[in-house]
Short mmCIF file of C-alpha atoms in Angstrom, two decimals:
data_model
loop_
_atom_site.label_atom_id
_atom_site.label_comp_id
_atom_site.label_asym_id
_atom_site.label_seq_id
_atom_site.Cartn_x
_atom_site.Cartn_y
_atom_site.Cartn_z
CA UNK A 1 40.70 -90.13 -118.99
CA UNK A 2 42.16 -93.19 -117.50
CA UNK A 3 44.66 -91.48 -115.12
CA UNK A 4 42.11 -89.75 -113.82
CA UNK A 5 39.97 -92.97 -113.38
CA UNK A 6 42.54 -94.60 -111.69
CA UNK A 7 43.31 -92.29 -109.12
CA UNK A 8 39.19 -92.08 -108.12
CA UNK A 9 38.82 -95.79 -108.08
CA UNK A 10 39.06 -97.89 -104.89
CA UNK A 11 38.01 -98.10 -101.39
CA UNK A 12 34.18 -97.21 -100.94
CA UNK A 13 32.30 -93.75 -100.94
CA UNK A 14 33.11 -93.64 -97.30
CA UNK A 15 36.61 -91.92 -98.63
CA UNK A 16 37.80 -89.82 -100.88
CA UNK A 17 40.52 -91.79 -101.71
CA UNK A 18 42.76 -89.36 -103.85
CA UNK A 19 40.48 -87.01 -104.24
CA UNK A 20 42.61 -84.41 -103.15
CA UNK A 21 45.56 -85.29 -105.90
CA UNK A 22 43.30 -84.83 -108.51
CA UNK A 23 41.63 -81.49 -107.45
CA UNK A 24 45.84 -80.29 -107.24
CA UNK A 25 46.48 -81.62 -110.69
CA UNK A 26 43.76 -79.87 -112.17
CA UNK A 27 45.19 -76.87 -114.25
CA UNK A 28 43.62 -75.92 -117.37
CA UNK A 29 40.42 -76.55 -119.01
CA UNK A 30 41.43 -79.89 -121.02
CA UNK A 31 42.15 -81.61 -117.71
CA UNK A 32 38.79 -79.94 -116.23
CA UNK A 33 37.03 -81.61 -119.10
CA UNK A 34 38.88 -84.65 -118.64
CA UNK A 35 37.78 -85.29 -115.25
CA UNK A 36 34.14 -83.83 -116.43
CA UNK A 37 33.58 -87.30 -117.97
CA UNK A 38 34.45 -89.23 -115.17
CA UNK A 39 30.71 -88.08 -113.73
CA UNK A 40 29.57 -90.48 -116.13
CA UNK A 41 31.29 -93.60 -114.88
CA UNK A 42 29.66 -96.35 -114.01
CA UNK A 43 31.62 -96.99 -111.15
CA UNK A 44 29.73 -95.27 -108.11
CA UNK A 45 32.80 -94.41 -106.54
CA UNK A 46 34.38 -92.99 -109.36
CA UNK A 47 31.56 -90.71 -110.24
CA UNK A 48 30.76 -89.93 -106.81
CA UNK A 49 34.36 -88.40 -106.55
CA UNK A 50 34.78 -86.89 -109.43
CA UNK A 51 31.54 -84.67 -108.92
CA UNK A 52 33.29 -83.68 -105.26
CA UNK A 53 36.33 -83.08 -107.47
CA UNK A 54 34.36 -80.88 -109.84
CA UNK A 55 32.36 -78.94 -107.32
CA UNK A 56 35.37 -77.96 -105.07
CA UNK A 57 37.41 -77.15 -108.07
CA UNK A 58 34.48 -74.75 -109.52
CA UNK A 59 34.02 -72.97 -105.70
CA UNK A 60 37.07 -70.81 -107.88
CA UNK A 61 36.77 -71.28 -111.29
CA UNK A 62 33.28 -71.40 -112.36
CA UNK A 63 34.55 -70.83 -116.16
CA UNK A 64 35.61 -74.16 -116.18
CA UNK A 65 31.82 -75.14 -116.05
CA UNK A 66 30.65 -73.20 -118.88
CA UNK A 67 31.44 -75.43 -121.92
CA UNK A 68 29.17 -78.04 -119.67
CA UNK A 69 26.30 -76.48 -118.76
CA UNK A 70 24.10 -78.99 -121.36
CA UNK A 71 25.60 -81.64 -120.24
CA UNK A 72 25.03 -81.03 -116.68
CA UNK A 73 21.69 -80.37 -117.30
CA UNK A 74 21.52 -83.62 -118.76
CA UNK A 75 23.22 -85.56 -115.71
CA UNK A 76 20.74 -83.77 -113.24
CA UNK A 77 18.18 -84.96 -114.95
CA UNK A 78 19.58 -88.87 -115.26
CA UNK A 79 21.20 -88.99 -112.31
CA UNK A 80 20.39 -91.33 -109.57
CA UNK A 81 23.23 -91.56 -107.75
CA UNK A 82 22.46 -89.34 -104.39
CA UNK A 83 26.38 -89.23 -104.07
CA UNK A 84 26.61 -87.64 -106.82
CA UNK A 85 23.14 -85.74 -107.03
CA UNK A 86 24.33 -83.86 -103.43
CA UNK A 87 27.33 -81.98 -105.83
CA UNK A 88 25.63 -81.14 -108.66
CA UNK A 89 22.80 -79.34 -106.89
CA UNK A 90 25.66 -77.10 -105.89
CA UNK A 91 26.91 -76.75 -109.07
CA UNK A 92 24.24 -75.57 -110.88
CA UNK A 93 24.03 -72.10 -109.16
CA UNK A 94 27.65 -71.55 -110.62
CA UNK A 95 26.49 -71.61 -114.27
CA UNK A 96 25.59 -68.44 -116.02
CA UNK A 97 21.70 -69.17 -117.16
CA UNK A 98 19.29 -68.10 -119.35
CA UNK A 99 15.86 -67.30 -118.41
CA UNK A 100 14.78 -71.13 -119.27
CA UNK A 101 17.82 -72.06 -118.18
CA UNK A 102 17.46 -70.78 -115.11
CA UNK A 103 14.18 -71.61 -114.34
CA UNK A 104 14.49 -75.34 -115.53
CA UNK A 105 17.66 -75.24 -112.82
CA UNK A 106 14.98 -73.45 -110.05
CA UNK A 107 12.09 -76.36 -111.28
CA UNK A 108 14.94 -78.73 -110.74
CA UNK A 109 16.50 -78.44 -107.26
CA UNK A 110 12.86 -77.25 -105.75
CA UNK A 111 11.69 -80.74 -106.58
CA UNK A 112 15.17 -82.14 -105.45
CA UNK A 113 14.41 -80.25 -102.25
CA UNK A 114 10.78 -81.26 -101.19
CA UNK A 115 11.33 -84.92 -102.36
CA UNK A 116 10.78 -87.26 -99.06
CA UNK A 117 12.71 -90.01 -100.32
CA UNK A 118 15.75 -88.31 -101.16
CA UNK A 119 18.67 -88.09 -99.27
CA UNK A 120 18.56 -85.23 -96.43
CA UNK A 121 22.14 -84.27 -98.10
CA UNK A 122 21.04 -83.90 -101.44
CA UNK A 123 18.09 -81.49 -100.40
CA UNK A 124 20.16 -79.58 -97.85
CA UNK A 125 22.26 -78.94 -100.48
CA UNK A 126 19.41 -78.37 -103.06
CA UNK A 127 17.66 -75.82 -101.08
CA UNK A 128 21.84 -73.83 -100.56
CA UNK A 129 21.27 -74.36 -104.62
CA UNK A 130 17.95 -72.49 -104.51
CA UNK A 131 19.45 -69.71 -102.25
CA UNK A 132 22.48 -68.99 -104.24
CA UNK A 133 20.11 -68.45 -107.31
CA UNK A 134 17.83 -66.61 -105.51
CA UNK A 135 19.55 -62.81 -106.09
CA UNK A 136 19.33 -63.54 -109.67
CA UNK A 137 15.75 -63.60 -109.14
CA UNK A 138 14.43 -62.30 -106.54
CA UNK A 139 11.00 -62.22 -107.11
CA UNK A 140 11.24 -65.97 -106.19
CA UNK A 141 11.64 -65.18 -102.88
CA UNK A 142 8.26 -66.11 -101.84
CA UNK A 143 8.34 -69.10 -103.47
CA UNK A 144 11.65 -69.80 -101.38
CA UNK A 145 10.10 -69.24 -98.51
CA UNK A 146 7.47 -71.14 -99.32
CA UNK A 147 9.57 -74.68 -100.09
CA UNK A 148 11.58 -74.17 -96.35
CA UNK A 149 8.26 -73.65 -95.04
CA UNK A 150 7.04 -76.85 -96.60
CA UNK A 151 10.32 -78.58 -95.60
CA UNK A 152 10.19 -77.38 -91.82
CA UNK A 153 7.16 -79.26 -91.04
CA UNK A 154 9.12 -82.23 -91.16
CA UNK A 155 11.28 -81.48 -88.29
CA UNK A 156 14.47 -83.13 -90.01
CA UNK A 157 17.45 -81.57 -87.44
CA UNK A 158 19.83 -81.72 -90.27
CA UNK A 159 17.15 -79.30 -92.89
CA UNK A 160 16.24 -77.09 -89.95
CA UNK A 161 19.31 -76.38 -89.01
CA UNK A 162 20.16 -74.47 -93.02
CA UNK A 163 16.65 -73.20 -92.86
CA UNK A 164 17.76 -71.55 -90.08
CA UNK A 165 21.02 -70.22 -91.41
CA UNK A 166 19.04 -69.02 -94.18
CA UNK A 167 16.46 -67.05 -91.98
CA UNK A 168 19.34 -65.47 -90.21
CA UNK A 169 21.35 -64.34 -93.34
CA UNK A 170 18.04 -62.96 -95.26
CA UNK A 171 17.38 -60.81 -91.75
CA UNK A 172 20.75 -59.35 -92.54
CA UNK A 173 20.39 -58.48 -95.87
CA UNK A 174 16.71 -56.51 -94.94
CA UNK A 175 18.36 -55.22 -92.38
CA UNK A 176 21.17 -53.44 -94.34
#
């Protein structure tokens, strides 16, 4: 786990430092899991990278997540780093769930999503979270609608903005 440690470390979270490198050397499970841990690091910046690491890494293998799932259950709920929070919100739509599963990962980024004192990244990307779960269940549409409705009152340019993307992609999909 060190290597991959030492290429996350430095600068600040304003960079990705070697980001990149890592996502690239990343070819098999073992060195998925291996770079799995580093979300637990203490140091902000390593964590914060490895979780951008793991999420664009899992945009094409999701099976890498599988053998995780607890354990990114457990991070969500620990957590604190917004850095970090911001990926994982994204990540959990990629899992395969249960019905508790799911509905503990639903519970999750809704409250993620409507939190005021959360970064507007972390529930932008909780409430793309909520809409990539939603054709599992789509009898939660209401209650979708209901959280960007509660959101839009805000007037946060940043929120409104995927609201609106998300407005214009449901009108698609009634319309075909």
């Amino acid at each position: 786990m060190a290597s991959y440690e030492n290429m996350l470390a430095g600068g600040d979270l304003k960079s990705l430092g070697k980001t990149n490198a890592v996502i690239k050397s990343i070819k098999n499970q073992s060195q998925f899991d291996e770079l799995f841990q580093c979300l637990h690091n203490p140091n902000p910046v390593i964590a914060m990278r490895a979780a951008d690491a793991v999420e664009k890494i899992t945009i094409t293998n999701t099976d890498f997540l599988s053998k995780h799932k607890k354990e990114l259950f457990q991070l969500c709920s620990q957590v604190k780093q917004k850095e970090v929070q911001w990926h994982l919100a994204l990540l959990l739509p990629r899992l395969q769930l249960i019905k508790n599963e799911f509905e503990k990962a639903w519970h999750l980024l809704t409250t993620w999503a409507k939190d005021k004192t959360n970064s507007r990244i972390v529930r932008v990307h909780s409430i793309q979270g909520l809409f990539e779960l939603l054709p599992h269940q789509k009898e939660l549409l209401q209650d979708f609608i209901l959280t960007l409705m509660q959101m839009e009152v805000e007037r946060i340019p940043s929120i409104d903005a995927r609201i609106r993307r998300f407005r214009k992609q449901m009108e698609l999909k009634e319309k075909n």
